[in-house]
PDB file of C-alpha atoms in Angstrom:
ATOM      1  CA  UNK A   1       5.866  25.869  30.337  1.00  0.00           C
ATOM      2  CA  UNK A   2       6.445  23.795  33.311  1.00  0.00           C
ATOM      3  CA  UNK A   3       9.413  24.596  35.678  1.00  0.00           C
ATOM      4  CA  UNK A   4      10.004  22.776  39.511  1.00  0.00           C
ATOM      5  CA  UNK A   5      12.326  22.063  42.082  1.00  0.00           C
ATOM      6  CA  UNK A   6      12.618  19.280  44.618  1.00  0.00           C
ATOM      7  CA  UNK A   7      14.510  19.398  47.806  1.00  0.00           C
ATOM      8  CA  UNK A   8      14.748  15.703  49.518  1.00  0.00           C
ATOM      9  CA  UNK A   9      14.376  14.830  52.678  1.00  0.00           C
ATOM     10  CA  UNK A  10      14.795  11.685  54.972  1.00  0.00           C
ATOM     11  CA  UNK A  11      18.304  10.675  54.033  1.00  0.00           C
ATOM     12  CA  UNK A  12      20.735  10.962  50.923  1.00  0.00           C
ATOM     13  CA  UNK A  13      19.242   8.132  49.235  1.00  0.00           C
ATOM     14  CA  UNK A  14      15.657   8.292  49.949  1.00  0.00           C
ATOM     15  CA  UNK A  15      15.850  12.233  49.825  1.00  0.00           C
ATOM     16  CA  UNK A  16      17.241  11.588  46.420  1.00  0.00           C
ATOM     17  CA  UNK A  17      14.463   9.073  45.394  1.00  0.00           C
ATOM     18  CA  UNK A  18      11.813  11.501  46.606  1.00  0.00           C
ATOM     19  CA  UNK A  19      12.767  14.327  44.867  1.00  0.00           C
ATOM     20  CA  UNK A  20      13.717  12.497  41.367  1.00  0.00           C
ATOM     21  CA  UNK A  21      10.194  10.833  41.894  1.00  0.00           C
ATOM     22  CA  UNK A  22       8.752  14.101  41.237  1.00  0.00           C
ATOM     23  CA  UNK A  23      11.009  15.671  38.832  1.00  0.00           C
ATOM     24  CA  UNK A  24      10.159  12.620  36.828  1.00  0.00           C
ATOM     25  CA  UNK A  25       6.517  12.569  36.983  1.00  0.00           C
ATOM     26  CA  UNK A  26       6.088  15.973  36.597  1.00  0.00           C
ATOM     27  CA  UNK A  27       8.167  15.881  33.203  1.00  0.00           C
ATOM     28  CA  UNK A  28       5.400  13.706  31.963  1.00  0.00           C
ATOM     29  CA  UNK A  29       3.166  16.452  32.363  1.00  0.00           C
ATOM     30  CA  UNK A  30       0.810  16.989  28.730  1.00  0.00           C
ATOM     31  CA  UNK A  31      -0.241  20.092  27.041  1.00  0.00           C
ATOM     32  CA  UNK A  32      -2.908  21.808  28.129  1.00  0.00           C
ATOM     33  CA  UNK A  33      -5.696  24.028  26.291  1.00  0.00           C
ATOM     34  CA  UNK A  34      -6.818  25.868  29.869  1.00  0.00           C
ATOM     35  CA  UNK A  35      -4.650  26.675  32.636  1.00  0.00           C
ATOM     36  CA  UNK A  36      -7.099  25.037  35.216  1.00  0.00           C
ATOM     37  CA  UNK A  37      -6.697  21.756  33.279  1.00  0.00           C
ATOM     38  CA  UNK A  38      -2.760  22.435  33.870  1.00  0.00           C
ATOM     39  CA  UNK A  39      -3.018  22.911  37.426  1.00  0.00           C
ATOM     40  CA  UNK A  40      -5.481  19.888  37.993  1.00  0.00           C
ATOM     41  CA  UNK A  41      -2.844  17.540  35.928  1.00  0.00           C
ATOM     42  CA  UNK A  42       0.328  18.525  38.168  1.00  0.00           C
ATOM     43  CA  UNK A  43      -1.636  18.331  41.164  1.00  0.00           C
ATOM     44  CA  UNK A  44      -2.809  14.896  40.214  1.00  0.00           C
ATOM     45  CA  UNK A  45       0.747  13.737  39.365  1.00  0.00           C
ATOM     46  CA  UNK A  46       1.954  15.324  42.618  1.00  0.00           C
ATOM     47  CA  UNK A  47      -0.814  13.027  44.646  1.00  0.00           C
ATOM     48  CA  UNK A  48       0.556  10.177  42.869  1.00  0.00           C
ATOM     49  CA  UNK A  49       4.444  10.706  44.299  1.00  0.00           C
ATOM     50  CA  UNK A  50       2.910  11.594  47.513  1.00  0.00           C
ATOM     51  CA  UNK A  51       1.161   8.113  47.692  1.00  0.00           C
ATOM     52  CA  UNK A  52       4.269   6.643  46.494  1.00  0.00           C
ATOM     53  CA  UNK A  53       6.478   7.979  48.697  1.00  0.00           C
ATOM     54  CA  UNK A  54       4.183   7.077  51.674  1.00  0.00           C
ATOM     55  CA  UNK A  55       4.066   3.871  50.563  1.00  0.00           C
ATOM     56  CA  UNK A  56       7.374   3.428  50.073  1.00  0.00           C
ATOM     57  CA  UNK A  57       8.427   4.691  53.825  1.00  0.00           C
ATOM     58  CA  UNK A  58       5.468   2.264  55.323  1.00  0.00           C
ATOM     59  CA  UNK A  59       6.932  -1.131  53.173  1.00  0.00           C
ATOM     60  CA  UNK A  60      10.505  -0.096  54.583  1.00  0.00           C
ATOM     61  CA  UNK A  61       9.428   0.933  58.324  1.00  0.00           C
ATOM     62  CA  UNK A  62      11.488   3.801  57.957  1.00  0.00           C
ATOM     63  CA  UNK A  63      10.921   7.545  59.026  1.00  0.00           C
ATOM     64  CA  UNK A  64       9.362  10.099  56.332  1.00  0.00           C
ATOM     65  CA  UNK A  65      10.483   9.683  52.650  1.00  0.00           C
ATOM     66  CA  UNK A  66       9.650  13.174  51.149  1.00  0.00           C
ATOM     67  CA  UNK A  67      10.410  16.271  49.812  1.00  0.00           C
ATOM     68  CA  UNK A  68       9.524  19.648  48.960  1.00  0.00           C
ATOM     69  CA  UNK A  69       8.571  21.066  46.022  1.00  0.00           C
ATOM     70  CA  UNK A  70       8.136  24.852  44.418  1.00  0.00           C
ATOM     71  CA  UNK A  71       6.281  24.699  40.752  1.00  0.00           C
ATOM     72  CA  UNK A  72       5.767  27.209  37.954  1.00  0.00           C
ATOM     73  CA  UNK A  73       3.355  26.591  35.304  1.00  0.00           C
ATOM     74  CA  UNK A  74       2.608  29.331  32.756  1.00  0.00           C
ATOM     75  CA  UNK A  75       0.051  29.220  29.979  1.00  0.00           C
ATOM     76  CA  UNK A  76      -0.934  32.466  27.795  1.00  0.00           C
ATOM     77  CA  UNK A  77      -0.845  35.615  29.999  1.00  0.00           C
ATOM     78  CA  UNK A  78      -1.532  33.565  33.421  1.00  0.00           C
ATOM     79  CA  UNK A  79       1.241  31.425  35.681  1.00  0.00           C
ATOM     80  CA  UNK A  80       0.019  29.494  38.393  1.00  0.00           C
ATOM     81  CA  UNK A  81       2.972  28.571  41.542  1.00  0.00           C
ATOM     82  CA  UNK A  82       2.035  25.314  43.589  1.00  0.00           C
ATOM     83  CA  UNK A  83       3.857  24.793  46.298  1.00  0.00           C
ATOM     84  CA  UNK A  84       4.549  22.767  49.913  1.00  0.00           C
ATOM     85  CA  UNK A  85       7.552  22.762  52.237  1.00  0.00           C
ATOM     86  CA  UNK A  86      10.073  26.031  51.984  1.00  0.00           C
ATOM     87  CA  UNK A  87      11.868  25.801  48.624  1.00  0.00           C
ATOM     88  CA  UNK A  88      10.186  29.224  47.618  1.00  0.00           C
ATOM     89  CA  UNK A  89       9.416  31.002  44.169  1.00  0.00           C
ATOM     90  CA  UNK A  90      10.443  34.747  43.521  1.00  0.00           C
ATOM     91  CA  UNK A  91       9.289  37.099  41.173  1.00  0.00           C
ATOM     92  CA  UNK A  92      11.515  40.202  39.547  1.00  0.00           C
ATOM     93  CA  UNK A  93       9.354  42.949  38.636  1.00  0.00           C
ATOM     94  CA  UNK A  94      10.345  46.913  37.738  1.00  0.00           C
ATOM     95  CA  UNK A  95      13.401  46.339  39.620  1.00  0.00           C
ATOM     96  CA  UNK A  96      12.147  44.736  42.940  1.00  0.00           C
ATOM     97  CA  UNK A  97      12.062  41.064  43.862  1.00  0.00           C
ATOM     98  CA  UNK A  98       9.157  39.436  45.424  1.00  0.00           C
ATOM     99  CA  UNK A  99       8.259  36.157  47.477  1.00  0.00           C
ATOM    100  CA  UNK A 100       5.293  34.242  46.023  1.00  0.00           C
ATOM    101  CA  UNK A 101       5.357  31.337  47.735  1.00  0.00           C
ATOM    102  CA  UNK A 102       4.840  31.697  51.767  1.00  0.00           C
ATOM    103  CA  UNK A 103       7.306  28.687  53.447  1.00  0.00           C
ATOM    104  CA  UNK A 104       5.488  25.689  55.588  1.00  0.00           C
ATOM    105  CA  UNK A 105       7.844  25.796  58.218  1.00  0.00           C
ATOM    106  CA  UNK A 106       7.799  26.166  62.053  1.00  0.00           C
ATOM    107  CA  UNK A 107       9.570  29.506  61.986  1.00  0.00           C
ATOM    108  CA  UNK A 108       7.310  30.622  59.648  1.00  0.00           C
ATOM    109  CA  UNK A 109       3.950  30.162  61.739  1.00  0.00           C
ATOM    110  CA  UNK A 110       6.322  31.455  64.856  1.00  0.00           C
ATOM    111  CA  UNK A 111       6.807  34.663  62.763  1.00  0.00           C
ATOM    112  CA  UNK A 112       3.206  34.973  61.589  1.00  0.00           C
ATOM    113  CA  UNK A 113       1.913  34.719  64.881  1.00  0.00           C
ATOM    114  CA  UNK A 114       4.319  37.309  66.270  1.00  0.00           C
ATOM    115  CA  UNK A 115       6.644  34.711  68.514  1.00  0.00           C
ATOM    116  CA  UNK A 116       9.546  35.677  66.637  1.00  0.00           C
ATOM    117  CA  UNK A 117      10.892  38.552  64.671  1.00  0.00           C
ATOM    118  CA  UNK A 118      11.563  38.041  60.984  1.00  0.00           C
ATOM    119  CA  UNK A 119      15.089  39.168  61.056  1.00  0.00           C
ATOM    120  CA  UNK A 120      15.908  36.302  63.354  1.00  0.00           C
ATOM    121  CA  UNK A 121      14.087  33.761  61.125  1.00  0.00           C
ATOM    122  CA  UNK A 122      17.055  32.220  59.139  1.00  0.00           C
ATOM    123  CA  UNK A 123      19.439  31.964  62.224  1.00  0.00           C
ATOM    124  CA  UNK A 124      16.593  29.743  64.283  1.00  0.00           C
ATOM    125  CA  UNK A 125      18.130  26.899  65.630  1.00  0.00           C
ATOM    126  CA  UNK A 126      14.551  25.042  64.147  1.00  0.00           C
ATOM    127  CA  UNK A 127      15.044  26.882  60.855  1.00  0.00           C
ATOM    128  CA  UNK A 128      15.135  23.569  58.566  1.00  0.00           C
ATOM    129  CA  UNK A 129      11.828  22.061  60.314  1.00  0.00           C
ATOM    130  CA  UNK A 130       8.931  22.532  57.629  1.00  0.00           C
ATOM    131  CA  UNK A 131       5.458  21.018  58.105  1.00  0.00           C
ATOM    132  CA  UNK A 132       3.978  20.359  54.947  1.00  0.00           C
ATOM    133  CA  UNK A 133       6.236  18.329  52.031  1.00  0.00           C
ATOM    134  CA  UNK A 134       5.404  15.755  49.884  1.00  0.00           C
ATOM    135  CA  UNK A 135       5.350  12.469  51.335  1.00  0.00           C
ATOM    136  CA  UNK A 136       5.623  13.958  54.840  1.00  0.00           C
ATOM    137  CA  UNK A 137       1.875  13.105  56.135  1.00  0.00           C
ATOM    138  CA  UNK A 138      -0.729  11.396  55.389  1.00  0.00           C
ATOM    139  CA  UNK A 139      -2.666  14.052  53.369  1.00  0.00           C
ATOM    140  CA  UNK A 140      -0.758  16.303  50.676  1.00  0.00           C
ATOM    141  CA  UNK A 141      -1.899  19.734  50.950  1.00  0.00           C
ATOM    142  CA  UNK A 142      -0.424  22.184  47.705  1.00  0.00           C
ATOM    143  CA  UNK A 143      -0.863  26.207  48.279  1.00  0.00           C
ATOM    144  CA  UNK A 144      -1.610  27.944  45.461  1.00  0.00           C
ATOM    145  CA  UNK A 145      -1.365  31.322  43.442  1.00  0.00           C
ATOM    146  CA  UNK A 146      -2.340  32.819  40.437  1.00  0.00           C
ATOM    147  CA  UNK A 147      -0.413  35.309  38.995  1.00  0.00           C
ATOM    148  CA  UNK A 148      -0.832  37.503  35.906  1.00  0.00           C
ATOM    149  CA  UNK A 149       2.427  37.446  33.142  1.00  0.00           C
ATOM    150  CA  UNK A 150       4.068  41.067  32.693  1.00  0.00           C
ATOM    151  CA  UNK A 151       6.195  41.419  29.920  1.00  0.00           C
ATOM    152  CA  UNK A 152       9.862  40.846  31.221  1.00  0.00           C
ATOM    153  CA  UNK A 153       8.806  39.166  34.265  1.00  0.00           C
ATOM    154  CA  UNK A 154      11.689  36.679  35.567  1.00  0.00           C
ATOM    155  CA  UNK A 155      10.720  34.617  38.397  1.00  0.00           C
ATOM    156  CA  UNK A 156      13.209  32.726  40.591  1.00  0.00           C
ATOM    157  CA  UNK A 157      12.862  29.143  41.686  1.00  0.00           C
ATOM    158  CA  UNK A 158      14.804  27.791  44.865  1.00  0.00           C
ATOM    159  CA  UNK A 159      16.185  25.451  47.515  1.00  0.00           C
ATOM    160  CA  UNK A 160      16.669  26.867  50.811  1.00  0.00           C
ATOM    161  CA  UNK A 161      20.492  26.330  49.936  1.00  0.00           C
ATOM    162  CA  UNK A 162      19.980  29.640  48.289  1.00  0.00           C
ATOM    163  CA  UNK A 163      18.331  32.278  50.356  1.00  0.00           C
ATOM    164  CA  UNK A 164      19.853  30.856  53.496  1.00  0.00           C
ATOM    165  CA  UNK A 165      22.979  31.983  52.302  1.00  0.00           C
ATOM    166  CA  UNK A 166      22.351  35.159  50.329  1.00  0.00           C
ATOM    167  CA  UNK A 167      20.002  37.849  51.360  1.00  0.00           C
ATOM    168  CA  UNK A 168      16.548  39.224  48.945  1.00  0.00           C
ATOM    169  CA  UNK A 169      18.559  42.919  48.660  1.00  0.00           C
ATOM    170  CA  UNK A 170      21.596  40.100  47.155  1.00  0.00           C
ATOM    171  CA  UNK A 171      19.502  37.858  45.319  1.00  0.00           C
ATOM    172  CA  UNK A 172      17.027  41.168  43.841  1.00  0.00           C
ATOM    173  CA  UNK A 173      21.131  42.912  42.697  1.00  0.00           C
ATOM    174  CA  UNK A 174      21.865  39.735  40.579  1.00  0.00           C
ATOM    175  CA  UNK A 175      18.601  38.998  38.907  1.00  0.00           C
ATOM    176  CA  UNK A 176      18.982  42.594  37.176  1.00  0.00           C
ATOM    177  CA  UNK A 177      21.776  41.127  35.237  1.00  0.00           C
ATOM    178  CA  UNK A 178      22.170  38.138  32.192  1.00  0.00           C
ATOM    179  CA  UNK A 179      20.129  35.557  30.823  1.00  0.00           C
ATOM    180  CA  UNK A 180      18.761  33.162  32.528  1.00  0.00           C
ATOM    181  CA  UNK A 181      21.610  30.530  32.188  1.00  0.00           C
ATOM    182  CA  UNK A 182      24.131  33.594  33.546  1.00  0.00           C
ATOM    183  CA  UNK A 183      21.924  34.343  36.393  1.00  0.00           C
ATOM    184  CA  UNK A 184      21.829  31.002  37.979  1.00  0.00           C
ATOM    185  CA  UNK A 185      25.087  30.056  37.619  1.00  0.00           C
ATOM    186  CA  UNK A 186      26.066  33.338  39.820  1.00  0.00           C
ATOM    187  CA  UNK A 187      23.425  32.864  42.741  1.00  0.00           C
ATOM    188  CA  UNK A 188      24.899  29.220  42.897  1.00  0.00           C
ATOM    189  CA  UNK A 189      28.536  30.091  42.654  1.00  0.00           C
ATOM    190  CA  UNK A 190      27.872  32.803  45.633  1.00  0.00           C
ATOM    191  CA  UNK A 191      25.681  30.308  47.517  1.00  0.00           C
ATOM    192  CA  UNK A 192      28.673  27.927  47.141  1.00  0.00           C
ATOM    193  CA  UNK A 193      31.212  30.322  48.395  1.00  0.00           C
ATOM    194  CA  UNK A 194      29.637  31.153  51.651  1.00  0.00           C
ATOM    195  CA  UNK A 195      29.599  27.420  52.930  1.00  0.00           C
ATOM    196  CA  UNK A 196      26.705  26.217  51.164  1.00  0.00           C
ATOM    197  CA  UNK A 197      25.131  24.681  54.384  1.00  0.00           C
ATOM    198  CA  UNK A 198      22.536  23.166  52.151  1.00  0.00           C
ATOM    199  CA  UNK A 199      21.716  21.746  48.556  1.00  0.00           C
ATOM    200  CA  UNK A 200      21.410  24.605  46.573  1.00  0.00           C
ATOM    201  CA  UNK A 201      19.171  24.823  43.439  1.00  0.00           C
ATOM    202  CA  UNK A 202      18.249  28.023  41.432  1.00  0.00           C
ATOM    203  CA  UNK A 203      15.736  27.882  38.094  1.00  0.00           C
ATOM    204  CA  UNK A 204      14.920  31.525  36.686  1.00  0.00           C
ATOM    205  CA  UNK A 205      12.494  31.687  33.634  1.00  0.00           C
ATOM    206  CA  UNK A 206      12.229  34.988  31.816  1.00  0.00           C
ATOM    207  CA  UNK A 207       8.739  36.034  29.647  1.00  0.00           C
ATOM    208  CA  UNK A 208       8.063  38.165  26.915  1.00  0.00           C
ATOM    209  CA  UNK A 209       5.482  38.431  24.885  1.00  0.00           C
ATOM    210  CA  UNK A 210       7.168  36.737  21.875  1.00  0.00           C
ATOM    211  CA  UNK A 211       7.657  33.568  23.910  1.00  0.00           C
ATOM    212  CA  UNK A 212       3.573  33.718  24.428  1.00  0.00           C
TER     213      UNK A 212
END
């Protein structure tokens, strides 16, 4: 399985084109026999938007046409999460949630390197500056992780929309809870009613060993 989201940047239009350029591309994605074969053909097709995209804002002398982008790939027992920028990808296990994916943003590195505390991280005033998306510089650099499937494993996939608005402790209560259709729809609707200062977009994928 294959599962991604896009956040746009640069504009409504061009953030739009950025993010559907890589939704689309990575839809194409083939089957695979070894996960490493996986990984090398989404990191390919990402490479290809990138180049697009950096094309694209060079031909139209325009500022950075790009956008982030959190992926889940799963073959067998094994998932691998690609990611650049700060949408970010959870995982529920035994009743606690977990962040996979480590954000490319300036309050980020501030927080790593002890200049700010990570309780004040989401109110920053330079909270929505990240450093690494696709399309954003000249070189597209993708973090990685491997991960090992447990059965009933759901993992969370998601614009900042979401956990700017709604704490882990919130987002950990209402992943215990539904499919994965039910689940979404809840963190969205509660994203929604607290202003929504952003685009929100939740993906949760639940295993079991019948599905592998």
């Amino acid at each position: 399985g294959l599962w991604a989201v896009a956040d746009g940047m640069g504009g409504h239009e061009e953030g739009e084109f950025a993010s559907r350029s890589i939704v689309d591309m990575l839809s194409r994605a083939g089957e695979h026999a070894r996960i490493s074969e996986f990984v090398n053909d989404v990191e390919d097709r990402l490479l290809d938007v990138h180049e697009t995209l950096i094309d694209r804002a060079a031909s139209r002398r325009t500022g950075i046409i790009g956008s982030t982008v959190a992926v889940l790939l799963a073959l067998g027992r094994f998932a691998v999460c690609l990611w650049a920028g700060d949408s970010r990808v959870y995982r529920y296990r035994d009743g606690q949630l977990e962040q996979i994916t480590r954000d490319h943003s300036l309050v980020e590195e501030l927080v790593e390197t002890g200049g700010l505390p990570r309780e004040e991280a989401e109110a920053h005033p330079d909270a929505n500056v990240i450093n690494r998306a696709v399309g954003a510089d000249q070189e597209l650099c993708l973090d990685a992780e491997l991960l090992d499937l447990h059965d009933d494993d759901r993992y969370l996939i998601c614009s900042d929309g979401l956990y700017k608005e709604l704490s882990q402790a919130e987002i950990a209560e209402h992943m215990k809870y539904g499919d994965c259709t039910t689940i979404c729809r809840t963190l969205v609707a509660l994203a929604l009613d607290r202003g929504a200062h952003d685009n929100v977009t939740v993906v949760v994928i639940k295993f079991d060993e019948q599905q592998q």
